[in-house]
C-alpha atoms as one frame of an Amber mdcrd trajectory, in Angstrom:
protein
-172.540 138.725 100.499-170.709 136.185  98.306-171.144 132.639  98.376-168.703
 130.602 100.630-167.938 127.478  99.247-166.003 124.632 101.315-165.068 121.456
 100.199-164.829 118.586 103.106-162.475 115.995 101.766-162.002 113.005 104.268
-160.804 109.485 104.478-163.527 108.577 106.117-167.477 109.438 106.603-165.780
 113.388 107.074-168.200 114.163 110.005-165.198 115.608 111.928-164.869 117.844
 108.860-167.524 119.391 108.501-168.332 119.974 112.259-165.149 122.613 112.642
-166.003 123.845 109.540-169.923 124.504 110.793-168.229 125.398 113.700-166.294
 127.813 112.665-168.443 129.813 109.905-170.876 130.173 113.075-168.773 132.572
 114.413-169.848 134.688 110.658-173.355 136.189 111.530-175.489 135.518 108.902
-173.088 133.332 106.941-174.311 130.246 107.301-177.350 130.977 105.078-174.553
 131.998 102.378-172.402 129.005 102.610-172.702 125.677 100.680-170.478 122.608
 102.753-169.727 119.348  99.807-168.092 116.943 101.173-166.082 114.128  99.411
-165.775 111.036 101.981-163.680 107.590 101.248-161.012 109.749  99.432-158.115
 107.330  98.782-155.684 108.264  96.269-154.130 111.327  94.441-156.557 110.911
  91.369-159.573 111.668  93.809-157.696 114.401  95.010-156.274 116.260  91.735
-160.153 116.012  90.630-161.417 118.226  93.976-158.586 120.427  94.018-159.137
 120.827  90.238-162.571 121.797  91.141-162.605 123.622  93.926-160.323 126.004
  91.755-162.904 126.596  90.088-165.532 127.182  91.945-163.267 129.310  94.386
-163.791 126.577  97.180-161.924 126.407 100.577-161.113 122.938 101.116-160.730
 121.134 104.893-159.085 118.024 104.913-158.825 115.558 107.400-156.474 112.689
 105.906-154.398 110.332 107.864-151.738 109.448 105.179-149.291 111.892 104.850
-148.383 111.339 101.080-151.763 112.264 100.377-151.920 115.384 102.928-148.473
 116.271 101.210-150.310 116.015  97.467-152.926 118.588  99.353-150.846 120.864
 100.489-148.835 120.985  97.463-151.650 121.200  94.700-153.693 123.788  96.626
-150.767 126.337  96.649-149.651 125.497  93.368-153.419 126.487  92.265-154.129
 129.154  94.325-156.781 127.631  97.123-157.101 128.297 100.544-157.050 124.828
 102.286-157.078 123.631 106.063-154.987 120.969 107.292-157.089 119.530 110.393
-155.033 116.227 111.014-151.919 116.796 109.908-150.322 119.372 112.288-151.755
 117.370 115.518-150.463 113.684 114.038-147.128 115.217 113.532-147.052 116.697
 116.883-148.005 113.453 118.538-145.697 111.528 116.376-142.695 113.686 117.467
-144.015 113.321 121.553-144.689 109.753 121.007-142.007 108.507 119.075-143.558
 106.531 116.931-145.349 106.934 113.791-149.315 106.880 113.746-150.949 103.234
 112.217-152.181 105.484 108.922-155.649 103.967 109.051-158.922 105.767 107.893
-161.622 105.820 109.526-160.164 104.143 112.832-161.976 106.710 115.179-165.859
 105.232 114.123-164.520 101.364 114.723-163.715 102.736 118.343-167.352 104.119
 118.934-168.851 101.645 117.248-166.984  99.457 119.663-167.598 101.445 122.401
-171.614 101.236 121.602-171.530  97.138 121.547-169.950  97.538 124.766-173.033
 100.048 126.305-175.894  97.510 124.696-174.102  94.899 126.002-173.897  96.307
 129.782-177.529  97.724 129.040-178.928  93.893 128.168-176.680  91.956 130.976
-179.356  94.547 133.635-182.300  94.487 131.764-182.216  90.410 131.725-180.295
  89.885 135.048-181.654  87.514 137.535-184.359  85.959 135.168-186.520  89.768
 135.184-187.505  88.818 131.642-187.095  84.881 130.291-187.290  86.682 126.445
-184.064  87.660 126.685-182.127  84.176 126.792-183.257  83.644 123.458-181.379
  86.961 122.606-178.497  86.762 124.646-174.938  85.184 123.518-174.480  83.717
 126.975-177.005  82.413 129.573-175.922  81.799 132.968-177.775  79.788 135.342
-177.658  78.937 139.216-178.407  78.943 142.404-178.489  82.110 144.481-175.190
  83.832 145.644-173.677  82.236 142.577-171.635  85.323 140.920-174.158  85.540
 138.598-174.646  88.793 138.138-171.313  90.086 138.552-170.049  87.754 135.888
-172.439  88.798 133.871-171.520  92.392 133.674-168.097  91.974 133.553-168.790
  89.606 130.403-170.886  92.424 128.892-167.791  94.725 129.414-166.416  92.036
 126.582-169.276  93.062 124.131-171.079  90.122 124.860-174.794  90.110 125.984
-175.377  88.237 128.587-178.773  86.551 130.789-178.425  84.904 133.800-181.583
  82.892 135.556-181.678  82.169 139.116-182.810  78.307 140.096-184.895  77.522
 143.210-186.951  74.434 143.547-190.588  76.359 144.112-190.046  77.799 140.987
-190.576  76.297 137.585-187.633  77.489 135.043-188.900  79.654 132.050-189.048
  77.256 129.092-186.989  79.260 126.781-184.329  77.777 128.763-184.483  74.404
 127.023-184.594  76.018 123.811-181.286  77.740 124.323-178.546  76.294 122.373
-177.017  73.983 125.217-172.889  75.432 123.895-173.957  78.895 124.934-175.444
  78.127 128.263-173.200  77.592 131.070-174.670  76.225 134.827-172.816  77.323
 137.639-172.255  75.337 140.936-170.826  75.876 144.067-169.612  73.875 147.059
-172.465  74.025 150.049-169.891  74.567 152.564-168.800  77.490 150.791-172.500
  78.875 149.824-173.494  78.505 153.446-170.678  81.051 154.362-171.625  83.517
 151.499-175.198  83.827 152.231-174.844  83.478 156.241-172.623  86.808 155.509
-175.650  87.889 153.426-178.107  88.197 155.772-175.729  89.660 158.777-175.084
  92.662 155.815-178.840  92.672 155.483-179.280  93.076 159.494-180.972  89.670
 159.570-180.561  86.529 161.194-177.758  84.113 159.965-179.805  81.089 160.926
-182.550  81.833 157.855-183.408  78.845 155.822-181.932  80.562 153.096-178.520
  80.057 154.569-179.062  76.335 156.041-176.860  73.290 154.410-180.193  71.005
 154.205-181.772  73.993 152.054-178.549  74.847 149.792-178.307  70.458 149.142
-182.385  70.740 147.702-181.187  73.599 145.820-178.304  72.484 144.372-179.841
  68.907 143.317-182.671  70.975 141.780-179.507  72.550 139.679-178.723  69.570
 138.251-181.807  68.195 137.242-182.031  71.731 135.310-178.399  71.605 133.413
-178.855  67.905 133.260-182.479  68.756 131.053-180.464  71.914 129.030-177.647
  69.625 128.413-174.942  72.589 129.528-171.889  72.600 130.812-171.254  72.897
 134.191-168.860  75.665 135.945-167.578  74.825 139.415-167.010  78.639 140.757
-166.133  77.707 144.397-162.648  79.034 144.372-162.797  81.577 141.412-162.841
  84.985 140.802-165.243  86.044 138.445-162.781  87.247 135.981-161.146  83.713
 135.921-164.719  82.349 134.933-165.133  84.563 132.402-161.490  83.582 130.965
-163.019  80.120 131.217-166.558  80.569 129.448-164.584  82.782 126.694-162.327
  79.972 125.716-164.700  77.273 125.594-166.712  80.274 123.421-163.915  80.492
 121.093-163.321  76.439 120.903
């Protein structure tokens, strides 16, 4: 059996490429071990291209292309018939087609597809750290995180946390109660990216009293009394008073009106 030769030429990296084309000779038995895939990546004008259509002539090469600018795709289509070479247009057809649906022409950006994984991936790590170092599990991660939450129980703590890690930023939070002593990496946190948030008692009496009914206990715990939630909340401020942080009063706010507030004081 002859040697196959295939030429991946791409815009990008080419990984899309050169998985139809694996895909495809697959479907060959025993023509894998006969075929030799080169690809050519970061291809960006018409010099790169006359040079791989020049040689793929003559080494009898099929060429698959995935490019997003059409004047090169054009150049492609052009040069390969003019020489003689079998080539596959992978992008082309389907960017036309959506272009004609759509009404409107595509952005013409390489490599656009890997800055949306790669984006998607931040997000994932982010969500993945926001669990792994929510409610103070492990104190190493506020030294790692971008934002470090702290307060008193039934605070939206952890909520806000995940739906800040859905922004691609990691996230710690650290729950503060009076027996306990706070982990000392939370004084070496850089006070800007720590935020403390408070509540009003009246209103943290009514959240955790509708705690414990959910939990099938008693609404008359200690947990829920207004004596306990004062202790708590003046140990709060002793403890954002020491980290030097701002404060966050989330009495009347959704959590996605907090996070709109911690992101622009980020950005300022």
């Amino acid at each position: 059996m002859s040697l196959l030769r295939v030429f991946i030429v791409s815009d990008s990296v080419g990984e899309t490429g050169e998985l139809v084309a694996k895909a495809a000779i697959s479907q060959y038995l025993n023509t894998e071990q006969n075929a030799v895939l080169k690809r050519f990546p970061y291809i960006d004008s018409i010099e790169h291209l006359q040079e791989i259509t020049k040689l793929a002539e003559g080494q009898r090469a099929v060429i698959v292309y995935t490019l997003v600018s059409k004047e090169l795709r054009h150049f492609v289509e052009r040069e390969t018939a003019r020489r003689g070479i079998k080539a596959i247009d992978l992008m082309g057809p389907l960017l036309d087609a959506l272009e004609e649906e759509l009404h409107s022409a595509p952005i013409g950006e390489a490599g656009l597809v890997r800055k949306l994984d790669d984006d998607y991936f931040k997000k994932v790590e982010a969500i993945e750290f926001a669990v792994k170092y929510d409610d103070g599990r492990d104190p190493r991660g506020i030294l790692l995180a971008d934002i470090v939450l702290v307060g008193v129980s039934r605070t939206s703590k952890t909520p806000l946390s995940q739906y800040l890690a859905h922004k691609r930023l990691k996230v710690a939070n650290v729950p503060l109660v009076p027996e306990v002593d706070p982990p000392d990496e939370l004084f070496d946190v850089d006070p800007k990216k720590c935020f403390g948030l408070v509540i009003s008692p009246e209103k943290l009496n009514n959240i955790r009293k509708e705690r414990l009914i959910a939990l099938g206990l008693n609404d008359d715990a200690n947990y829920a009394k207004l004596d306990r939630i004062h202790e708590e909340i003046v140990h709060f401020r002793k403890v954002v008073d020491r980290i030097g942080c701002e404060t966050l009063d989330v009495t009347n706010r959704a959590v996605e009106e907090t996070a709109n507030l911690i992101l622009g004081k980020l950005q300022k």
